[in-house]
Amino acid sequence: MSSYLVTLLITMGMYIILALGLNIIVGYAGQISLGHAAFWAIGAYSFAILTTKFSLSFVLSGILAVIITVFIGVILGLPSLRVKEDFLAITTIGINFIVQAVFKYTPFFGGAMGIGGIPFPKWGDNMFTNTQFFILTYIMVFFAMLVSFIFKRSWAGLASSAIKDDELASDMVGIDPRRFKILAFALGSAYAGIAGILYASFMGFISPEDFSFAVSVAILSMVMVGGENTIVGPTFGAILLISLPEIFRPIQDYRMLLYGGLLLIMMRFQPSGFFGEGGIVWRLIKPKKS
Amino acid sequence: METNKTKEILKIQDIRVQFGGLSALDGVDLTIPEGAIFGIVGPNGAGKTTLFNVISGILSPTAGKVYFNGKDVTGNPPHVMAKIGIGRTFQVVRPFSSLTVLDNVLAAYGERFYSNIVLSFKNYRKKVYIEEVDKILDETGLLDFRDRVASTLPLGYQRRLEIARALALSPSVILLDESFSGLSFSEMDELSELVLNLNKQGITVLIIEHNMPITLKLCQTISVLNYGKKIAEGEPDDIVHDPLVIEAYLGKKRGKV
Amino acid sequence: MWLQQLINGLTIGGVYALISIGLTMVYGVLKIIHVAHAGVYVIGAYTGLYTYIFTHNFFLALILSMAVSAFFGVLIQNYVYFPLLKYPPIVPLIASIGIFISIEEGIRLIFGPYIKSFPNGLFSERYHLGSAYLSGTQLTVLVLSFVFILILWYITERTKFGVSLKAVSQDMEMAEVMSINSKRVTLITFAIGSALAGIAGLLVGVYFNSVYPAMGDMPAYKSLAIIVVGGMGNIWGTFYAAILVGLIETILIGTLSIPLPRDSLAFIFMILVLMIKPEGLSFLFNKR
């Protein structure tokens, strides 16, 4: 494989993990989050700090980074217990800006310059090749899908769907909504943490600008355009939105316009996305529903 | 079930609920014996649903106590009330609209797993659980609809679905908030039969109802609320002849003219 | 020094108020987070800029930027938001973000990515006020912002439309029962709110003497924080929140030179308010 293609596929893999993680929060538990890039940033920065400043090994740093991300993710998910829907959407936007600002204005995190020299994983004594990194990424993608699958068919998944449909009624049948909302944020953050490790390690260099609000919008768009509350939807959404700019490289100047237009047109005419409930793809496969 | 031992399962003591300056409940006392079918009636705005909201934990009372099986459960959140065995339905139905009938009831059946993080991650569509839930669906006449998405059911069946969901909690008390409203006569008969059946199994039933004939037929004891206060309580025959009750209802009619 | 900061803070706050009030009015009637409102603001800035370049008539620029912005606002509400009302709020929200990106990109493709400025000599006078001074542009921005807010006050508090607007914001179905045409009220609300955003765009363009496609980015998100602080849908809560944010930004960073990220301040303020009073500043106005 060419190095361009490998890089593209690795990027795609990271976004699949991010989108699947956000789907647990948005699609399964029905909590709007427009700050997912903040969780991604926390994973990436934790990993970068642990490897460069504390010289911990790749694996140990990785495990700690996920734990830190989940921990902070749970704290940042706490507003979901207090505010709903529109307020939550705006609060999570705020979280994105604030987390980004913390990384940007704290010298410990490298300030606006970011952090460099983040190590690549090793295989024995040798550095990973890009192909090996690609395999590592897709092993993680596989696990992300597996956990999503297990979650969706578990009691916790059922409880989350119930909360999404009607929070009060779910409370009335013995579901503690707070517990499962926090669980969704914890799982979503774990995914973001893993994607953060992959990103920091693969790029070798991270800066606050990598985790802007626009990135959060892109991740949420992958979930919604692909079709929330499914596994194939966010995966497809990530593949689509990552490959579109590459496909449209010849008309690079129009890329963002196409992106904006795609969001608008999908939401206006196909709000459940390509693979969501009653989505366009299902209708094409089996045109008549009995 | 023989009710010679008149143990009280639910005791409500001097409950007060205030919204801003308005008093929705103004010192209500109720004692519900185990195994009873207990009716709560009263004109609109009398505070009946507010009372249910207090018992089921949706509202914390401004003052007063709720005892369940002798234990103080005042102000517990709904999922705790559900866990100790209080199930309820809503006046305006609230099914989990995107889930199937089966999943709706399973969601309530899962109450026994939710507090354990390991069990929470187990597959919920196992045969054992489904068989248990199928029994409940059969009893409530929903078995033919078990794979239908809840939002597509007619109102009568959505009301049954709420009862089925409450039953999946293995409750000792269920609160029916106007479950008969909007039903046809035959549906009402079927639902009455279901209520009597549940009561035979030992479940205490609390009913809020506007339909007097049904209330009088089903309930052993009826409490009448008006303006947040209990104005009468007794057997159906006494209630219909109580001058205060007549005034409360007729007074309302006079107000309309 | 303090007087200067106060004037600067009020000027910025006044512009924040213009854009946020439109946003909060829209939220009030449709319960939609109208991110594309900042796109309308950019449209207003460009309309004003080009009108002024061609005519050298500032009054005409103002009128046209209001009219064009109102037109786009109504377009968005009629063809995108109205059909999406039945879906969960995340659907119109993403659609709105899509519109916002499309507007900014469309403008960039048509007018180019570079910063454009007004032809020289627009309000170049200076006025002294004790130790502080006011530039002509600043005075214009300050005066016009508050004039338009005053007009808005009259419309919402003293006219029949104002009453209808409040009814629809409270409960659309009830308003319909009271034979208020909620669709018309919504359209007028969008027209007024978008016109205000257009003025804000033009005034910011004049104030900083720069108009560029991405100028809506920060206002888009900052105004969201402001309307939360003001209590979503509450016009006067939003007004005070906007002034407060303008002052806090100017004073904390300008005077005390605390090294805080200016553009995150509004969100930090918002989260503090949410922790203390989830309903925002609106509690100040609901008691009446």
mmCIF file of N, CA and C in Angstrom, chain A residues 191-257:
data_model
loop_
_atom_site.group_PDB
_atom_site.id
_atom_site.type_symbol
_atom_site.label_atom_id
_atom_site.label_comp_id
_atom_site.label_asym_id
_atom_site.label_seq_id
_atom_site.Cartn_x
_atom_site.Cartn_y
_atom_site.Cartn_z
ATOM 1 N N TYR A 191 -13.407 5.476 24.230
ATOM 2 C CA TYR A 191 -13.165 5.414 22.788
ATOM 3 C C TYR A 191 -12.296 6.598 22.347
ATOM 4 N N ALA A 192 -12.690 7.801 22.834
ATOM 5 C CA ALA A 192 -11.952 9.004 22.447
ATOM 6 C C ALA A 192 -10.518 8.921 22.948
ATOM 7 N N GLY A 193 -10.342 8.330 24.148
ATOM 8 C CA GLY A 193 -8.995 8.177 24.692
ATOM 9 C C GLY A 193 -8.129 7.308 23.788
ATOM 10 N N ILE A 194 -8.700 6.196 23.334
ATOM 11 C CA ILE A 194 -7.943 5.299 22.447
ATOM 12 C C ILE A 194 -7.599 6.017 21.134
ATOM 13 N N ALA A 195 -8.599 6.723 20.594
ATOM 14 C CA ALA A 195 -8.329 7.471 19.357
ATOM 15 C C ALA A 195 -7.256 8.528 19.597
ATOM 16 N N GLY A 196 -7.255 9.123 20.788
ATOM 17 C CA GLY A 196 -6.256 10.136 21.129
ATOM 18 C C GLY A 196 -4.850 9.560 21.154
ATOM 19 N N ILE A 197 -4.718 8.370 21.742
ATOM 20 C CA ILE A 197 -3.409 7.706 21.779
ATOM 21 C C ILE A 197 -2.918 7.446 20.361
ATOM 22 N N LEU A 198 -3.825 6.894 19.555
ATOM 23 C CA LEU A 198 -3.441 6.575 18.176
ATOM 24 C C LEU A 198 -3.003 7.849 17.448
ATOM 25 N N TYR A 199 -3.758 8.912 17.642
ATOM 26 C CA TYR A 199 -3.462 10.151 16.942
ATOM 27 C C TYR A 199 -2.110 10.720 17.376
ATOM 28 N N ALA A 200 -1.936 10.845 18.706
ATOM 29 C CA ALA A 200 -0.696 11.439 19.218
ATOM 30 C C ALA A 200 0.519 10.635 18.751
ATOM 31 N N SER A 201 0.392 9.320 18.841
ATOM 32 C CA SER A 201 1.522 8.463 18.480
ATOM 33 C C SER A 201 1.798 8.519 16.979
ATOM 34 N N PHE A 202 0.745 8.504 16.185
ATOM 35 C CA PHE A 202 0.937 8.469 14.740
ATOM 36 C C PHE A 202 1.494 9.789 14.220
ATOM 37 N N MET A 203 0.962 10.898 14.741
ATOM 38 C CA MET A 203 1.424 12.194 14.267
ATOM 39 C C MET A 203 2.788 12.551 14.862
ATOM 40 N N GLY A 204 3.018 12.111 16.103
ATOM 41 C CA GLY A 204 4.264 12.457 16.778
ATOM 42 C C GLY A 204 4.250 13.863 17.336
ATOM 43 N N PHE A 205 3.251 14.640 16.947
ATOM 44 C CA PHE A 205 3.172 16.044 17.347
ATOM 45 C C PHE A 205 1.708 16.434 17.430
ATOM 46 N N ILE A 206 1.327 17.056 18.551
ATOM 47 C CA ILE A 206 -0.061 17.529 18.664
ATOM 48 C C ILE A 206 -0.083 18.977 19.122
ATOM 49 N N SER A 207 -1.115 19.697 18.704
ATOM 50 C CA SER A 207 -1.283 21.069 19.181
ATOM 51 C C SER A 207 -2.771 21.328 19.395
ATOM 52 N N PRO A 208 -3.099 22.356 20.185
ATOM 53 C CA PRO A 208 -4.513 22.581 20.547
ATOM 54 C C PRO A 208 -5.419 22.720 19.324
ATOM 55 N N GLU A 209 -4.872 23.255 18.229
ATOM 56 C CA GLU A 209 -5.710 23.484 17.051
ATOM 57 C C GLU A 209 -6.264 22.193 16.447
ATOM 58 N N ASP A 210 -5.609 21.067 16.766
ATOM 59 C CA ASP A 210 -6.084 19.795 16.206
ATOM 60 C C ASP A 210 -7.442 19.377 16.755
ATOM 61 N N PHE A 211 -7.825 19.995 17.890
ATOM 62 C CA PHE A 211 -9.027 19.514 18.584
ATOM 63 C C PHE A 211 -10.065 20.621 18.714
ATOM 64 N N SER A 212 -10.252 21.354 17.632
ATOM 65 C CA SER A 212 -11.138 22.517 17.672
ATOM 66 C C SER A 212 -12.599 22.077 17.657
ATOM 67 N N PHE A 213 -13.457 23.044 17.857
ATOM 68 C CA PHE A 213 -14.895 22.798 17.826
ATOM 69 C C PHE A 213 -15.324 22.241 16.470
ATOM 70 N N ALA A 214 -14.659 22.698 15.412
ATOM 71 C CA ALA A 214 -15.005 22.202 14.075
ATOM 72 C C ALA A 214 -14.832 20.687 13.991
ATOM 73 N N VAL A 215 -13.839 20.154 14.736
ATOM 74 C CA VAL A 215 -13.622 18.709 14.743
ATOM 75 C C VAL A 215 -14.791 18.011 15.441
ATOM 76 N N SER A 216 -15.254 18.610 16.533
ATOM 77 C CA SER A 216 -16.428 18.043 17.220
ATOM 78 C C SER A 216 -17.627 18.006 16.290
ATOM 79 N N VAL A 217 -17.807 19.085 15.543
ATOM 80 C CA VAL A 217 -18.917 19.141 14.590
ATOM 81 C C VAL A 217 -18.768 18.017 13.566
ATOM 82 N N ALA A 218 -17.529 17.815 13.088
ATOM 83 C CA ALA A 218 -17.295 16.770 12.090
ATOM 84 C C ALA A 218 -17.642 15.391 12.659
ATOM 85 N N ILE A 219 -17.244 15.127 13.896
ATOM 86 C CA ILE A 219 -17.518 13.799 14.480
ATOM 87 C C ILE A 219 -19.023 13.594 14.644
ATOM 88 N N LEU A 220 -19.692 14.646 15.147
ATOM 89 C CA LEU A 220 -21.138 14.512 15.305
ATOM 90 C C LEU A 220 -21.822 14.342 13.943
ATOM 91 N N SER A 221 -21.291 15.032 12.945
ATOM 92 C CA SER A 221 -21.862 14.902 11.606
ATOM 93 C C SER A 221 -21.710 13.474 11.077
ATOM 94 N N MET A 222 -20.562 12.850 11.375
ATOM 95 C CA MET A 222 -20.378 11.455 10.949
ATOM 96 C C MET A 222 -21.469 10.571 11.537
ATOM 97 N N VAL A 223 -21.741 10.785 12.833
ATOM 98 C CA VAL A 223 -22.758 9.979 13.507
ATOM 99 C C VAL A 223 -24.127 10.228 12.885
ATOM 100 N N MET A 224 -24.466 11.494 12.674
ATOM 101 C CA MET A 224 -25.815 11.828 12.216
ATOM 102 C C MET A 224 -26.014 11.525 10.731
ATOM 103 N N VAL A 225 -25.015 11.828 9.922
ATOM 104 C CA VAL A 225 -25.150 11.583 8.484
ATOM 105 C C VAL A 225 -25.152 10.075 8.219
ATOM 106 N N GLY A 226 -24.305 9.337 8.936
ATOM 107 C CA GLY A 226 -24.271 7.891 8.759
ATOM 108 C C GLY A 226 -25.534 7.242 9.283
ATOM 109 N N GLY A 227 -26.032 7.743 10.395
ATOM 110 C CA GLY A 227 -27.230 7.176 11.014
ATOM 111 C C GLY A 227 -26.943 6.790 12.449
ATOM 112 N N GLU A 228 -27.468 7.609 13.399
ATOM 113 C CA GLU A 228 -27.177 7.351 14.805
ATOM 114 C C GLU A 228 -27.869 6.070 15.263
ATOM 115 N N ASN A 229 -27.436 5.591 16.428
ATOM 116 C CA ASN A 229 -28.066 4.423 17.041
ATOM 117 C C ASN A 229 -27.830 3.134 16.247
ATOM 118 N N THR A 230 -26.810 3.127 15.389
ATOM 119 C CA THR A 230 -26.425 1.908 14.690
ATOM 120 C C THR A 230 -24.900 1.821 14.778
ATOM 121 N N ILE A 231 -24.349 0.685 14.344
ATOM 122 C CA ILE A 231 -22.889 0.583 14.310
ATOM 123 C C ILE A 231 -22.392 0.919 12.909
ATOM 124 N N VAL A 232 -23.141 0.448 11.907
ATOM 125 C CA VAL A 232 -22.709 0.671 10.531
ATOM 126 C C VAL A 232 -22.810 2.158 10.162
ATOM 127 N N GLY A 233 -23.792 2.869 10.749
ATOM 128 C CA GLY A 233 -24.003 4.275 10.404
ATOM 129 C C GLY A 233 -22.799 5.162 10.687
ATOM 130 N N PRO A 234 -22.395 5.274 11.967
ATOM 131 C CA PRO A 234 -21.231 6.121 12.275
ATOM 132 C C PRO A 234 -19.964 5.661 11.553
ATOM 133 N N THR A 235 -19.818 4.348 11.364
ATOM 134 C CA THR A 235 -18.651 3.846 10.637
ATOM 135 C C THR A 235 -18.663 4.369 9.218
ATOM 136 N N PHE A 236 -19.828 4.250 8.574
ATOM 137 C CA PHE A 236 -19.954 4.741 7.214
ATOM 138 C C PHE A 236 -19.774 6.247 7.172
ATOM 139 N N GLY A 237 -20.355 6.926 8.149
ATOM 140 C CA GLY A 237 -20.235 8.379 8.205
ATOM 141 C C GLY A 237 -18.776 8.819 8.263
ATOM 142 N N ALA A 238 -17.994 8.118 9.098
ATOM 143 C CA ALA A 238 -16.578 8.465 9.224
ATOM 144 C C ALA A 238 -15.850 8.220 7.899
ATOM 145 N N ILE A 239 -16.123 7.059 7.287
ATOM 146 C CA ILE A 239 -15.472 6.751 6.013
ATOM 147 C C ILE A 239 -15.830 7.812 4.972
ATOM 148 N N LEU A 240 -17.128 8.164 4.922
ATOM 149 C CA LEU A 240 -17.599 9.125 3.930
ATOM 150 C C LEU A 240 -16.948 10.504 4.120
ATOM 151 N N LEU A 241 -17.030 11.009 5.358
ATOM 152 C CA LEU A 241 -16.570 12.381 5.573
ATOM 153 C C LEU A 241 -15.045 12.498 5.547
ATOM 154 N N ILE A 242 -14.333 11.379 5.758
ATOM 155 C CA ILE A 242 -12.881 11.445 5.640
ATOM 156 C C ILE A 242 -12.452 11.297 4.179
ATOM 157 N N SER A 243 -13.186 10.471 3.441
ATOM 158 C CA SER A 243 -12.739 10.268 2.058
ATOM 159 C C SER A 243 -13.245 11.340 1.095
ATOM 160 N N LEU A 244 -14.357 11.993 1.432
ATOM 161 C CA LEU A 244 -14.875 13.030 0.528
ATOM 162 C C LEU A 244 -13.840 14.101 0.176
ATOM 163 N N PRO A 245 -13.160 14.667 1.196
ATOM 164 C CA PRO A 245 -12.170 15.699 0.854
ATOM 165 C C PRO A 245 -11.086 15.166 -0.081
ATOM 166 N N GLU A 246 -10.766 13.876 0.055
ATOM 167 C CA GLU A 246 -9.744 13.289 -0.818
ATOM 168 C C GLU A 246 -10.292 13.131 -2.227
ATOM 169 N N ILE A 247 -11.546 12.671 -2.299
ATOM 170 C CA ILE A 247 -12.152 12.492 -3.616
ATOM 171 C C ILE A 247 -12.271 13.848 -4.321
ATOM 172 N N PHE A 248 -12.606 14.875 -3.518
ATOM 173 C CA PHE A 248 -12.818 16.185 -4.119
ATOM 174 C C PHE A 248 -11.542 17.035 -4.122
ATOM 175 N N ARG A 249 -10.405 16.370 -3.974
ATOM 176 C CA ARG A 249 -9.143 17.110 -3.945
ATOM 177 C C ARG A 249 -8.973 18.024 -5.161
ATOM 178 N N PRO A 250 -9.379 17.559 -6.371
ATOM 179 C CA PRO A 250 -9.225 18.440 -7.544
ATOM 180 C C PRO A 250 -10.002 19.754 -7.397
ATOM 181 N N ILE A 251 -11.117 19.730 -6.700
ATOM 182 C CA ILE A 251 -11.858 20.984 -6.513
ATOM 183 C C ILE A 251 -11.798 21.363 -5.034
ATOM 184 N N GLN A 252 -10.569 21.381 -4.535
ATOM 185 C CA GLN A 252 -10.304 21.586 -3.126
ATOM 186 C C GLN A 252 -11.024 22.790 -2.536
ATOM 187 N N ASP A 253 -11.137 23.830 -3.348
ATOM 188 C CA ASP A 253 -11.697 25.073 -2.852
ATOM 189 C C ASP A 253 -13.161 24.924 -2.453
ATOM 190 N N TYR A 254 -13.838 23.937 -3.016
ATOM 191 C CA TYR A 254 -15.265 23.782 -2.756
ATOM 192 C C TYR A 254 -15.557 22.749 -1.677
ATOM 193 N N ARG A 255 -14.481 22.179 -1.089
ATOM 194 C CA ARG A 255 -14.675 21.078 -0.142
ATOM 195 C C ARG A 255 -15.577 21.446 1.021
ATOM 196 N N MET A 256 -15.275 22.590 1.655
ATOM 197 C CA MET A 256 -16.056 22.961 2.831
ATOM 198 C C MET A 256 -17.495 23.287 2.465
ATOM 199 N N LEU A 257 -17.676 23.865 1.286
ATOM 200 C CA LEU A 257 -19.032 24.180 0.836
ATOM 201 C C LEU A 257 -19.832 22.890 0.654
#
